[in-house]
Amino acid sequence: MRSYISGVGSFLPPKVVTNFDLEEMMNTSDEWIQQRTGIVQRRWVDENTSTSDLAYEASIKAIENAKIDKSEIDMIIFATLSPDHDFPGTGCFLQHKLGLGEVTVLDIRQQCSGFLYGLSIADKFIRSGEHKHILLVGAEVHSKGLDKTPRGRDVGVLFGDGAGAVIVSSTAITDTETQAHILNTALYADGAHAKELWLPAPSNAMGAERMSQKMLDEGLHYPQMNGRNVFIHATKKMSECLAGVVTKSGYQLKDIDIFLFHQANMRINMKVAELLGIDESKVFNTIQDFGNTTAATIPIGMDCAIKKGVLKKGMLVGSAAFGAGFTWAASVWRY
Ligand code: ACO
């Protein structure tokens, strides 16, 4: 018994925010953003839309694409760093919105690596034989949590809102060369760098109050990042773990048909391609259109690649991600 991705869906809120729009708010420029990151535009939600709302739309599409009835889903894994509320996890809100009944819900907090961590968990639950169809969602509403003034421009220009979902289903494999299945996933973390990319507040580790006026005045409720350090670690760790998981799967990098990397920065992805000697044309990027949607980037990329006819059934996919924690992960699957 193995697992495979039987359905894919994504949802991006309709409001487009261009780099020129950000110029009006953040003392930045289209040229700076495009040169440093490759981002041209991103999507932002309206005030009435939450992370679970985006996840709902993506999930419905993934369920339709898998050609299953939603009652067949026996577990939800929800990856996000921008939950509807601190608790309970956003997966419970999604379960209720989808009307799924009392199925297992697991929220995971691995940020940009969240989708691949979730894929690994889903794969293991399916292989155990206890679950048949797992809904794995990555969804983020970043726009409500960014400092949209010049003070926050270093981080504020990078992120966008969106959701991607897949259905991970069980399958009996007789031919690994043609049949869709997940071959391997590899997951890593190094908490020594936890404060290199983080959201300091609200916090139980910074005094008597979880949230104080001082924290607000200092902007500690906005994400903070040491961009250079993230860049150095991301390129090294993504390439190392991707190469490792491809080898473990019995393939060489040249055998991979398409690479779906996390979309933090076009330069990170081009550097990973360069380090591994990957043909850039095999790396499918969406960052130019959607910015960094954290846990949602890989399923959104997968959905876009399928719709553009770039990712076809039977292809071998190599995926890698790096994010806050630091956490990083890689996976190989046949679609
Ligand atoms: N617009 C204009 N100028 C800016 C902006 C902005 N949005 N942000 C910073 N600057 C200025 C800085 O103030 C600085 O000015 P100075 O030289 O006068 O002091 C100058 O640009 C250079 O700043 P750096 O931070 O050194 O810029 P750098 O070249 O390192 O690029 C970037 C920043 C793009 C974030 C880069 O470090 C990077 O690619 N890091 C990778 C991290 C990343 O992409 N994270 C995404 C989220 S994490 C994840 O998903 C893995």
mmCIF file of N, CA, C and O and ligand atoms in Angstrom, residues 26-29 32-33 35-37 111-113 150 152-159 197 225-232 234 238 262-268 287 292 294 297 321-324 326-327, ligand 1:
data_model
loop_
_atom_site.group_PDB
_atom_site.id
_atom_site.type_symbol
_atom_site.label_atom_id
_atom_site.label_comp_id
_atom_site.label_asym_id
_atom_site.label_seq_id
_atom_site.Cartn_x
_atom_site.Cartn_y
_atom_site.Cartn_z
ATOM 1 N N MET A 26 5.343 51.832 0.973
ATOM 2 C CA MET A 26 6.510 51.319 1.708
ATOM 3 C C MET A 26 7.860 51.920 1.323
ATOM 4 O O MET A 26 8.893 51.358 1.696
ATOM 5 N N ASN A 27 7.911 52.980 0.552
ATOM 6 C CA ASN A 27 9.204 53.521 0.128
ATOM 7 C C ASN A 27 10.076 52.427 -0.501
ATOM 8 O O ASN A 27 11.237 52.232 -0.134
ATOM 9 N N THR A 28 9.466 51.698 -1.409
ATOM 10 C CA THR A 28 10.192 50.652 -2.124
ATOM 11 C C THR A 28 10.063 50.932 -3.616
ATOM 12 O O THR A 28 9.537 51.970 -4.009
ATOM 13 N N SER A 29 10.584 50.041 -4.444
ATOM 14 C CA SER A 29 10.433 50.243 -5.889
ATOM 15 C C SER A 29 10.235 48.909 -6.587
ATOM 16 O O SER A 29 10.733 47.877 -6.133
ATOM 17 N N TRP A 32 13.608 47.365 -7.352
ATOM 18 C CA TRP A 32 14.270 46.700 -6.220
ATOM 19 C C TRP A 32 13.641 45.325 -5.982
ATOM 20 O O TRP A 32 14.343 44.321 -5.839
ATOM 21 N N ILE A 33 12.315 45.289 -5.963
ATOM 22 C CA ILE A 33 11.632 44.030 -5.635
ATOM 23 C C ILE A 33 11.892 42.985 -6.722
ATOM 24 O O ILE A 33 12.229 41.831 -6.420
ATOM 25 N N GLN A 35 14.343 42.838 -8.954
ATOM 26 C CA GLN A 35 15.763 42.434 -8.988
ATOM 27 C C GLN A 35 16.117 41.476 -7.864
ATOM 28 O O GLN A 35 16.783 40.468 -8.069
ATOM 29 N N ARG A 36 15.649 41.774 -6.651
ATOM 30 C CA ARG A 36 16.043 40.979 -5.480
ATOM 31 C C ARG A 36 15.243 39.688 -5.326
ATOM 32 O O ARG A 36 15.709 38.731 -4.727
ATOM 33 N N THR A 37 13.997 39.688 -5.817
ATOM 34 C CA THR A 37 13.111 38.553 -5.490
ATOM 35 C C THR A 37 12.414 37.906 -6.680
ATOM 36 O O THR A 37 11.944 36.777 -6.572
ATOM 37 N N GLN A 111 5.804 26.270 8.732
ATOM 38 C CA GLN A 111 5.986 27.439 7.881
ATOM 39 C C GLN A 111 6.189 27.051 6.409
ATOM 40 O O GLN A 111 5.435 26.275 5.879
ATOM 41 N N CYS A 112 7.256 27.558 5.795
ATOM 42 C CA CYS A 112 7.431 27.327 4.348
ATOM 43 C C CYS A 112 7.661 25.857 4.015
ATOM 44 O O CYS A 112 7.444 25.435 2.876
ATOM 45 N N SER A 113 8.099 25.064 4.994
ATOM 46 C CA SER A 113 8.285 23.628 4.758
ATOM 47 C C SER A 113 7.016 22.854 5.101
ATOM 48 O O SER A 113 6.992 21.623 5.009
ATOM 49 N N PRO A 150 7.118 52.009 5.562
ATOM 50 C CA PRO A 150 8.533 51.856 5.190
ATOM 51 C C PRO A 150 9.330 51.009 6.193
ATOM 52 O O PRO A 150 10.241 50.278 5.808
ATOM 53 N N GLY A 152 8.536 48.297 7.515
ATOM 54 C CA GLY A 152 8.378 46.863 7.262
ATOM 55 C C GLY A 152 8.678 46.440 5.845
ATOM 56 O O GLY A 152 8.375 45.306 5.453
ATOM 57 N N ARG A 153 9.331 47.310 5.055
ATOM 58 C CA ARG A 153 9.445 47.015 3.621
ATOM 59 C C ARG A 153 10.306 45.797 3.314
ATOM 60 O O ARG A 153 10.099 45.135 2.303
ATOM 61 N N ASP A 154 11.303 45.520 4.182
ATOM 62 C CA ASP A 154 12.205 44.393 3.865
ATOM 63 C C ASP A 154 11.447 43.062 3.831
ATOM 64 O O ASP A 154 11.757 42.176 3.037
ATOM 65 N N VAL A 155 10.431 42.919 4.677
ATOM 66 C CA VAL A 155 9.634 41.685 4.710
ATOM 67 C C VAL A 155 8.301 41.871 3.965
ATOM 68 O O VAL A 155 7.830 40.971 3.271
ATOM 69 N N GLY A 156 7.739 43.060 4.076
ATOM 70 C CA GLY A 156 6.384 43.308 3.575
ATOM 71 C C GLY A 156 6.206 43.085 2.087
ATOM 72 O O GLY A 156 5.112 42.718 1.636
ATOM 73 N N VAL A 157 7.265 43.278 1.307
ATOM 74 C CA VAL A 157 7.130 43.138 -0.152
ATOM 75 C C VAL A 157 7.128 41.674 -0.596
ATOM 76 O O VAL A 157 6.799 41.380 -1.736
ATOM 77 N N LEU A 158 7.518 40.774 0.309
ATOM 78 C CA LEU A 158 7.786 39.390 -0.111
ATOM 79 C C LEU A 158 6.547 38.499 -0.142
ATOM 80 O O LEU A 158 6.500 37.541 -0.905
ATOM 81 N N PHE A 159 5.567 38.794 0.710
ATOM 82 C CA PHE A 159 4.528 37.791 0.975
ATOM 83 C C PHE A 159 3.184 38.100 0.317
ATOM 84 O O PHE A 159 2.813 39.259 0.135
ATOM 85 N N LEU A 197 14.204 34.165 11.532
ATOM 86 C CA LEU A 197 12.994 34.426 10.745
ATOM 87 C C LEU A 197 11.832 34.045 11.647
ATOM 88 O O LEU A 197 11.561 32.860 11.846
ATOM 89 N N MET A 225 13.172 39.194 9.931
ATOM 90 C CA MET A 225 13.993 38.242 9.166
ATOM 91 C C MET A 225 15.408 38.769 8.959
ATOM 92 O O MET A 225 15.597 39.939 8.647
ATOM 93 N N ASN A 226 16.366 37.863 9.100
ATOM 94 C CA ASN A 226 17.737 38.133 8.668
ATOM 95 C C ASN A 226 17.858 37.539 7.252
ATOM 96 O O ASN A 226 18.190 36.372 7.075
ATOM 97 N N GLY A 227 17.521 38.367 6.273
ATOM 98 C CA GLY A 227 17.376 37.891 4.887
ATOM 99 C C GLY A 227 18.613 37.211 4.338
ATOM 100 O O GLY A 227 18.529 36.190 3.662
ATOM 101 N N ARG A 228 19.780 37.792 4.646
ATOM 102 C CA ARG A 228 21.015 37.219 4.100
ATOM 103 C C ARG A 228 21.275 35.810 4.625
ATOM 104 O O ARG A 228 21.647 34.911 3.883
ATOM 105 N N ASN A 229 21.064 35.650 5.935
ATOM 106 C CA ASN A 229 21.283 34.331 6.551
ATOM 107 C C ASN A 229 20.285 33.300 6.011
ATOM 108 O O ASN A 229 20.640 32.147 5.758
ATOM 109 N N VAL A 230 19.037 33.751 5.832
ATOM 110 C CA VAL A 230 18.026 32.846 5.262
ATOM 111 C C VAL A 230 18.469 32.411 3.872
ATOM 112 O O VAL A 230 18.418 31.221 3.528
ATOM 113 N N PHE A 231 18.934 33.363 3.085
ATOM 114 C CA PHE A 231 19.349 33.057 1.708
ATOM 115 C C PHE A 231 20.462 31.998 1.693
ATOM 116 O O PHE A 231 20.385 30.995 0.975
ATOM 117 N N ILE A 232 21.467 32.215 2.526
ATOM 118 C CA ILE A 232 22.621 31.297 2.546
ATOM 119 C C ILE A 232 22.193 29.885 2.952
ATOM 120 O O ILE A 232 22.531 28.901 2.289
ATOM 121 N N ALA A 234 19.088 28.616 2.988
ATOM 122 C CA ALA A 234 18.055 28.046 2.108
ATOM 123 C C ALA A 234 18.703 27.377 0.891
ATOM 124 O O ALA A 234 18.352 26.238 0.540
ATOM 125 N N MET A 238 18.343 23.337 0.866
ATOM 126 C CA MET A 238 17.408 22.825 -0.150
ATOM 127 C C MET A 238 18.143 21.931 -1.141
ATOM 128 O O MET A 238 17.661 20.859 -1.509
ATOM 129 N N HIS A 262 9.672 25.541 -3.184
ATOM 130 C CA HIS A 262 9.020 26.610 -2.427
ATOM 131 C C HIS A 262 9.341 27.952 -3.088
ATOM 132 O O HIS A 262 10.423 28.139 -3.647
ATOM 133 N N GLN A 263 8.392 28.874 -3.036
ATOM 134 C CA GLN A 263 8.552 30.156 -3.718
ATOM 135 C C GLN A 263 8.820 31.267 -2.700
ATOM 136 O O GLN A 263 7.910 32.006 -2.319
ATOM 137 N N ALA A 264 10.075 31.349 -2.221
ATOM 138 C CA ALA A 264 10.439 32.443 -1.319
ATOM 139 C C ALA A 264 11.074 33.566 -2.113
ATOM 140 O O ALA A 264 10.885 34.743 -1.811
ATOM 141 N N ASN A 265 11.827 33.158 -3.122
ATOM 142 C CA ASN A 265 12.658 34.127 -3.812
ATOM 143 C C ASN A 265 13.188 33.465 -5.086
ATOM 144 O O ASN A 265 13.756 32.374 -5.024
ATOM 145 N N MET A 266 12.976 34.124 -6.225
ATOM 146 C CA MET A 266 13.438 33.557 -7.499
ATOM 147 C C MET A 266 14.944 33.284 -7.466
ATOM 148 O O MET A 266 15.420 32.286 -7.998
ATOM 149 N N ARG A 267 15.670 34.167 -6.781
ATOM 150 C CA ARG A 267 17.146 33.999 -6.754
ATOM 151 C C ARG A 267 17.539 32.749 -5.959
ATOM 152 O O ARG A 267 18.529 32.110 -6.277
ATOM 153 N N ILE A 268 16.794 32.437 -4.906
ATOM 154 C CA ILE A 268 17.081 31.203 -4.161
ATOM 155 C C ILE A 268 16.899 30.010 -5.095
ATOM 156 O O ILE A 268 17.762 29.125 -5.168
ATOM 157 N N ILE A 287 6.324 32.622 -8.257
ATOM 158 C CA ILE A 287 6.551 33.746 -7.335
ATOM 159 C C ILE A 287 6.297 35.090 -7.995
ATOM 160 O O ILE A 287 5.844 36.031 -7.349
ATOM 161 N N ASN A 292 5.408 35.140 -2.019
ATOM 162 C CA ASN A 292 5.633 33.982 -1.150
ATOM 163 C C ASN A 292 4.367 33.702 -0.359
ATOM 164 O O ASN A 292 3.998 34.468 0.533
ATOM 165 N N THR A 294 4.063 30.980 1.441
ATOM 166 C CA THR A 294 4.539 30.078 2.497
ATOM 167 C C THR A 294 4.051 28.631 2.315
ATOM 168 O O THR A 294 4.413 28.011 1.330
ATOM 169 N N THR A 297 2.752 27.543 -1.294
ATOM 170 C CA THR A 297 3.433 27.749 -2.595
ATOM 171 C C THR A 297 3.509 26.469 -3.433
ATOM 172 O O THR A 297 3.305 26.521 -4.650
ATOM 173 N N ALA A 321 11.847 22.666 -0.014
ATOM 174 C CA ALA A 321 11.398 23.903 0.649
ATOM 175 C C ALA A 321 12.305 24.213 1.828
ATOM 176 O O ALA A 321 12.952 23.317 2.391
ATOM 177 N N PHE A 322 12.319 25.493 2.193
ATOM 178 C CA PHE A 322 13.094 25.944 3.344
ATOM 179 C C PHE A 322 12.335 27.085 3.998
ATOM 180 O O PHE A 322 11.777 27.937 3.303
ATOM 181 N N GLY A 323 12.300 27.090 5.316
ATOM 182 C CA GLY A 323 11.582 28.180 5.969
ATOM 183 C C GLY A 323 11.948 28.359 7.419
ATOM 184 O O GLY A 323 12.927 27.781 7.923
ATOM 185 N N ALA A 324 11.140 29.164 8.086
ATOM 186 C CA ALA A 324 11.394 29.536 9.470
ATOM 187 C C ALA A 324 11.506 28.301 10.341
ATOM 188 O O ALA A 324 10.869 27.276 10.101
ATOM 189 N N PHE A 326 15.004 27.066 11.762
ATOM 190 C CA PHE A 326 14.831 26.770 10.357
ATOM 191 C C PHE A 326 14.291 25.360 10.182
ATOM 192 O O PHE A 326 14.672 24.450 10.926
ATOM 193 N N THR A 327 13.432 25.185 9.178
ATOM 194 C CA THR A 327 12.991 23.858 8.782
ATOM 195 C C THR A 327 13.248 23.724 7.291
ATOM 196 O O THR A 327 13.235 24.730 6.565
HETATM 197 N N1 ACO B 1 12.678 48.163 -1.044
HETATM 198 C C1 ACO B 1 13.735 48.961 -1.216
HETATM 199 N N2 ACO B 1 14.855 48.865 -0.493
HETATM 200 C C2 ACO B 1 14.886 47.917 0.454
HETATM 201 C C3 ACO B 1 13.821 47.043 0.689
HETATM 202 C C4 ACO B 1 12.673 47.207 -0.095
HETATM 203 N N3 ACO B 1 11.601 46.437 0.040
HETATM 204 N N4 ACO B 1 14.156 46.208 1.691
HETATM 205 C C5 ACO B 1 15.395 46.519 2.063
HETATM 206 N N5 ACO B 1 15.844 47.564 1.312
HETATM 207 C C6 ACO B 1 17.150 48.224 1.359
HETATM 208 C C7 ACO B 1 17.820 48.077 2.689
HETATM 209 O O1 ACO B 1 17.401 49.094 3.560
HETATM 210 C C8 ACO B 1 19.275 48.220 2.302
HETATM 211 O O2 ACO B 1 19.551 49.587 2.133
HETATM 212 P P1 ACO B 1 21.016 50.193 2.522
HETATM 213 O O3 ACO B 1 21.975 49.450 1.645
HETATM 214 O O4 ACO B 1 20.869 51.629 2.205
HETATM 215 O O5 ACO B 1 21.181 49.859 3.961
HETATM 216 C C9 ACO B 1 19.348 47.589 0.934
HETATM 217 O O6 ACO B 1 18.015 47.569 0.435
HETATM 218 C C10 ACO B 1 19.890 46.177 0.946
HETATM 219 O O7 ACO B 1 19.229 45.470 1.996
HETATM 220 P P2 ACO B 1 19.504 43.974 2.267
HETATM 221 O O8 ACO B 1 18.589 43.460 3.331
HETATM 222 O O9 ACO B 1 20.977 43.798 2.462
HETATM 223 O O10 ACO B 1 19.043 43.373 0.879
HETATM 224 P P3 ACO B 1 19.453 42.026 0.244
HETATM 225 O O11 ACO B 1 20.248 42.281 -0.972
HETATM 226 O O12 ACO B 1 19.970 41.044 1.239
HETATM 227 O O13 ACO B 1 18.034 41.514 -0.234
HETATM 228 C C11 ACO B 1 16.358 39.950 0.443
HETATM 229 C C12 ACO B 1 16.994 41.293 0.721
HETATM 230 C C13 ACO B 1 15.697 39.979 -0.918
HETATM 231 C C14 ACO B 1 15.298 39.649 1.487
HETATM 232 C C15 ACO B 1 17.484 38.898 0.475
HETATM 233 O O14 ACO B 1 18.195 38.957 1.676
HETATM 234 C C16 ACO B 1 17.007 37.529 0.261
HETATM 235 O O15 ACO B 1 16.734 37.144 -0.845
HETATM 236 N N6 ACO B 1 16.878 36.740 1.353
HETATM 237 C C17 ACO B 1 16.276 35.460 1.315
HETATM 238 C C18 ACO B 1 15.157 35.432 2.267
HETATM 239 C C19 ACO B 1 13.822 35.381 1.650
HETATM 240 O O16 ACO B 1 13.606 35.438 0.466
HETATM 241 N N7 ACO B 1 12.874 35.228 2.539
HETATM 242 C C20 ACO B 1 11.530 35.065 2.176
HETATM 243 C C21 ACO B 1 10.754 34.550 3.323
HETATM 244 S S1 ACO B 1 11.505 33.218 4.093
HETATM 245 C C22 ACO B 1 11.186 31.848 3.300
HETATM 246 O O17 ACO B 1 10.136 31.665 2.776
HETATM 247 C C23 ACO B 1 12.279 30.867 3.202
#
